[in-house]
PDB file of C-alpha atoms in Angstrom:
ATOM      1  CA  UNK J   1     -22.788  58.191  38.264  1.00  0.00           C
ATOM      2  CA  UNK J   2     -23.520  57.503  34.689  1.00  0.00           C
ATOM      3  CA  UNK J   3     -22.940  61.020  33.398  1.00  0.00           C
ATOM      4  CA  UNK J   4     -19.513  60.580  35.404  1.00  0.00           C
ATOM      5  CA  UNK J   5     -18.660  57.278  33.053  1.00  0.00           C
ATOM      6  CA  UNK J   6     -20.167  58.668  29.496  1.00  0.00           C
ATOM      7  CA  UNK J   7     -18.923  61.991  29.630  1.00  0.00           C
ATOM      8  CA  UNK J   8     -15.980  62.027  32.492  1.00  0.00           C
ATOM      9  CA  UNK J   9     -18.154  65.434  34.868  1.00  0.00           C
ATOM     10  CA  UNK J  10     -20.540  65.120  37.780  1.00  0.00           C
ATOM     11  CA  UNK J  11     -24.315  66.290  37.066  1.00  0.00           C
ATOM     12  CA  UNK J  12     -23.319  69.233  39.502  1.00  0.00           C
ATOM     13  CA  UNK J  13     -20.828  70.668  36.318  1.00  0.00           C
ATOM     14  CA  UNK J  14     -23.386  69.418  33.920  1.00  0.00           C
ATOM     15  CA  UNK J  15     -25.952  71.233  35.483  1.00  0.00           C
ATOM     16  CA  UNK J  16     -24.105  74.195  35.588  1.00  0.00           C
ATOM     17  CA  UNK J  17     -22.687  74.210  32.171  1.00  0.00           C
ATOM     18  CA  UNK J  18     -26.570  73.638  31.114  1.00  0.00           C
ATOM     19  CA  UNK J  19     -27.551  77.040  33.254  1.00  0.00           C
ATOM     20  CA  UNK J  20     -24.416  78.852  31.401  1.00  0.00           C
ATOM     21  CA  UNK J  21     -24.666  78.306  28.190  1.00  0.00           C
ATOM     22  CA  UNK J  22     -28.386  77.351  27.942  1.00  0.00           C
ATOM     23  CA  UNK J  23     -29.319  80.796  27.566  1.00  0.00           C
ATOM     24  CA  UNK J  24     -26.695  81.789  25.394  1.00  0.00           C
ATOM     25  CA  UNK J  25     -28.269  79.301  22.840  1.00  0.00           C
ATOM     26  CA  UNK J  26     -31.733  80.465  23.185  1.00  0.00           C
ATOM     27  CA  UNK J  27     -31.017  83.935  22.631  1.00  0.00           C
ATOM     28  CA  UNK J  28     -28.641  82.802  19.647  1.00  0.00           C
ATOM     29  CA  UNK J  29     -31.426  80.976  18.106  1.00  0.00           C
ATOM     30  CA  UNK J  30     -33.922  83.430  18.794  1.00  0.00           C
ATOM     31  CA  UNK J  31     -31.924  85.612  16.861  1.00  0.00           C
ATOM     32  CA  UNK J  32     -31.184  83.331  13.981  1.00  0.00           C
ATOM     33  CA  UNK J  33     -35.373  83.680  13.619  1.00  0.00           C
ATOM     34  CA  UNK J  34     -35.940  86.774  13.779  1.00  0.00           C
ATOM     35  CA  UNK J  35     -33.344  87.527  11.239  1.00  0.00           C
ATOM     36  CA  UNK J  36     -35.211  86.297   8.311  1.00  0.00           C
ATOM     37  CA  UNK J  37     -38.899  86.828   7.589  1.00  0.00           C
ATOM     38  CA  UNK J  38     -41.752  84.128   8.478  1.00  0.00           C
ATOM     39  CA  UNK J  39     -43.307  81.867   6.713  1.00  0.00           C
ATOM     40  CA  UNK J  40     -45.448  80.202   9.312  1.00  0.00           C
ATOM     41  CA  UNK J  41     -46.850  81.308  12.359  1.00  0.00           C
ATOM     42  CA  UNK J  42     -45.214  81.074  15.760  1.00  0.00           C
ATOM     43  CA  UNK J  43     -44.883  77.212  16.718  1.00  0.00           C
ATOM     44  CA  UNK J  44     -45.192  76.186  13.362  1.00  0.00           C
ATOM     45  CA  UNK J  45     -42.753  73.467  11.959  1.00  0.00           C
ATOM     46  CA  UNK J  46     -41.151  70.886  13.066  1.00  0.00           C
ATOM     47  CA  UNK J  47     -40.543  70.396  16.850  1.00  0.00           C
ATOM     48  CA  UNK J  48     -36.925  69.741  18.159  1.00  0.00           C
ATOM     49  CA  UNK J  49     -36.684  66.197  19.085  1.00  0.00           C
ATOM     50  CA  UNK J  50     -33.401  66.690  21.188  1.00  0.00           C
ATOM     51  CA  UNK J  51     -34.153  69.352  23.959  1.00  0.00           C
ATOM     52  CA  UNK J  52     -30.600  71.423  24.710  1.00  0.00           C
ATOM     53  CA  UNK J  53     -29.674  69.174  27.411  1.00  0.00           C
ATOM     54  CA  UNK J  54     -29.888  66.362  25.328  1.00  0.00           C
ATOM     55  CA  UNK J  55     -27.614  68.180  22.438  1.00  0.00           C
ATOM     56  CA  UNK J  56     -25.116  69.390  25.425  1.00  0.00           C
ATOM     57  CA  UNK J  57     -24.831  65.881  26.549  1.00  0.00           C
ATOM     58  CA  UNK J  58     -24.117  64.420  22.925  1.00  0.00           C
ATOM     59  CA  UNK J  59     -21.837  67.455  22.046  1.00  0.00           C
ATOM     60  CA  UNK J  60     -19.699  66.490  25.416  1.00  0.00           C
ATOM     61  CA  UNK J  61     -19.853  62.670  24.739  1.00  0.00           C
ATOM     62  CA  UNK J  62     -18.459  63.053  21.540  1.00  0.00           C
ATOM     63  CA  UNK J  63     -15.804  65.514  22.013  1.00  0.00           C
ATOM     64  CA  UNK J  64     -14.340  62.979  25.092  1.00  0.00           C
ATOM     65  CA  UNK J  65     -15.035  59.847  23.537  1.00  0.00           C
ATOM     66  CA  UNK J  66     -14.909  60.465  19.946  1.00  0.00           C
ATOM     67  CA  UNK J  67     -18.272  58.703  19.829  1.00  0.00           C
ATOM     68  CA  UNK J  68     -19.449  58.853  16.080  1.00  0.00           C
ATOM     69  CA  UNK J  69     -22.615  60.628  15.084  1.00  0.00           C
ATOM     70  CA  UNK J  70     -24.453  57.319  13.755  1.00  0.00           C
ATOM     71  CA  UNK J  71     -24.068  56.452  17.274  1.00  0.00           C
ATOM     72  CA  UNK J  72     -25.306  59.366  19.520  1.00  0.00           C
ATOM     73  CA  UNK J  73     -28.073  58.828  16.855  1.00  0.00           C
ATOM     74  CA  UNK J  74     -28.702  55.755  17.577  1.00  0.00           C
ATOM     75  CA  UNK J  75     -28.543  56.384  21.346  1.00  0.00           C
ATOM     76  CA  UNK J  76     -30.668  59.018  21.584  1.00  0.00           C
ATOM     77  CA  UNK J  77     -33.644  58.316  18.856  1.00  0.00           C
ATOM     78  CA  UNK J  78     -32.778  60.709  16.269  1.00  0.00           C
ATOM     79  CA  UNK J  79     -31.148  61.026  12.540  1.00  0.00           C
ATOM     80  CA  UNK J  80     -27.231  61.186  12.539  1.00  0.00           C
ATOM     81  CA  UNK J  81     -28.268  65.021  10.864  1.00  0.00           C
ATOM     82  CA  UNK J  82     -29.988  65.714  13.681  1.00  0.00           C
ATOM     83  CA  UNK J  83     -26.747  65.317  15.948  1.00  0.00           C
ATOM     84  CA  UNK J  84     -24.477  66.659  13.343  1.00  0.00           C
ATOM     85  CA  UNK J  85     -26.619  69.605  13.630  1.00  0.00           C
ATOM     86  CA  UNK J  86     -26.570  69.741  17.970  1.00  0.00           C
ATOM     87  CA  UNK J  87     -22.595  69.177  17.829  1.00  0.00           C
ATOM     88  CA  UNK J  88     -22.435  72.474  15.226  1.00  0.00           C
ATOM     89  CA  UNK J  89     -24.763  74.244  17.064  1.00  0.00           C
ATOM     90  CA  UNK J  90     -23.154  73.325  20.561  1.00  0.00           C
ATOM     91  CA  UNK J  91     -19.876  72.515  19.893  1.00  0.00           C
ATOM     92  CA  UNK J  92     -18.550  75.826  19.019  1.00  0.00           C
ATOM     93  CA  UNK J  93     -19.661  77.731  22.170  1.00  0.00           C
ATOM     94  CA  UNK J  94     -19.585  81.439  20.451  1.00  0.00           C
ATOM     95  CA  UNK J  95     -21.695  83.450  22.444  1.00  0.00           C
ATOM     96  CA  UNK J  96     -20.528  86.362  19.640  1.00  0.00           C
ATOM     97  CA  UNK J  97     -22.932  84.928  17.691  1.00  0.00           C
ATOM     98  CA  UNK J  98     -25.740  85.899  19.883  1.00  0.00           C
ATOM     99  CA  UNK J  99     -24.034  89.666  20.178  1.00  0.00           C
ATOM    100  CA  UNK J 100     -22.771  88.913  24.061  1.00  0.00           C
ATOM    101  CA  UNK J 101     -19.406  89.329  25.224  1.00  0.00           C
ATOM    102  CA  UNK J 102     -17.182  86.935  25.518  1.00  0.00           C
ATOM    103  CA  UNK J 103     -16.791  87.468  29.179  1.00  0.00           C
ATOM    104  CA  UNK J 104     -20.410  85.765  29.222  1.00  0.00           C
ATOM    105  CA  UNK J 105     -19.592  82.584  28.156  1.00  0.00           C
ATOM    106  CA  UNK J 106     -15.938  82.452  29.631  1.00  0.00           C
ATOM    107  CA  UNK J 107     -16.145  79.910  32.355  1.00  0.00           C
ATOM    108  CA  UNK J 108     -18.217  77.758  29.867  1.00  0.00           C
ATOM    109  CA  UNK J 109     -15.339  78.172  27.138  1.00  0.00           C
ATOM    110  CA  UNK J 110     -12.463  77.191  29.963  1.00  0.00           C
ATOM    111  CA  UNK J 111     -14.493  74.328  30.770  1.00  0.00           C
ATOM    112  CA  UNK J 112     -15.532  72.935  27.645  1.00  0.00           C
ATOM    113  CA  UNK J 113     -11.276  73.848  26.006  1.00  0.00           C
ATOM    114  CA  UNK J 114      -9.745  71.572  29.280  1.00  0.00           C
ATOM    115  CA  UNK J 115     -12.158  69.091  29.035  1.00  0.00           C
ATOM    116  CA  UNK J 116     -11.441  68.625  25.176  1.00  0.00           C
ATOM    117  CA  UNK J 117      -7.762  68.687  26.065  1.00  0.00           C
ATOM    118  CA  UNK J 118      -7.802  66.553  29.396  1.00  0.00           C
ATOM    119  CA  UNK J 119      -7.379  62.577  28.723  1.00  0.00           C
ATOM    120  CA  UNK J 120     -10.340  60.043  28.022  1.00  0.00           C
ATOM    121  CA  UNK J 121     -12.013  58.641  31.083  1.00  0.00           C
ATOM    122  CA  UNK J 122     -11.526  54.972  31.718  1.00  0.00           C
ATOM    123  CA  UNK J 123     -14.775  52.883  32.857  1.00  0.00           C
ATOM    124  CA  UNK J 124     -13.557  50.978  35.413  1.00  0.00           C
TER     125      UNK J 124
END
């Protein structure tokens, strides 16, 4: 019920959307590393502190209730950068980017352009 008031879909379409397009930014971001050379070994660095269903989930929030960054931030833990950089990364949903097909993300896209468009959710 709470994913139904702060971002208008049922966990069942979350879920799914997560299974979709979850992949699609792995392999995106997999390819983002191995297109430049290392500097530190494998699991090196800093660690993400939002996992992907955490940046889907602020992505969604703020495209249906305009929610600013500072406050997803604040809400989930993490610098405003750190959202600004989930909403860029999640936002755009361009599997191209990851060299798949457009077909592969197409029920994602559909989803995620009518759910932009549709009108904000009440609480009641």
């Amino acid at each position: 019920m709470s994913e139904r008031r702060t971002t208008g879909l049922s966990a069942t379409v979350i879920a799914d959307l997560v299974a979709e397009l979850g992949p699609v930014w792995q392999a995106r971001r997999d390819a983002e590393l191995a297109d430049r050379p290392r500097r530190r070994a494998v699991g090196a660095g800093a660690k993400y502190k939002l996992v992907f269903v955490d940046r889907l989930l602020a992505t969604l929030v703020h495209l249906r209730r305009g929610v600013t960054h500072d406050v997803l931030a604040c809400w989930f833990g993490v610098d405003r950068s750190t959202i600004t950089r989930a909403i860029g990364e999640i936002g755009p949903c361009s599997p191209t980017a990851a060299g798949a097909s457009r077909a592969d993300c197409g029920c994602a896209r559909s989803l995620m352009s009518s759910f932009i468009s549709a009108p904000p959710v009440r609480p009641r």
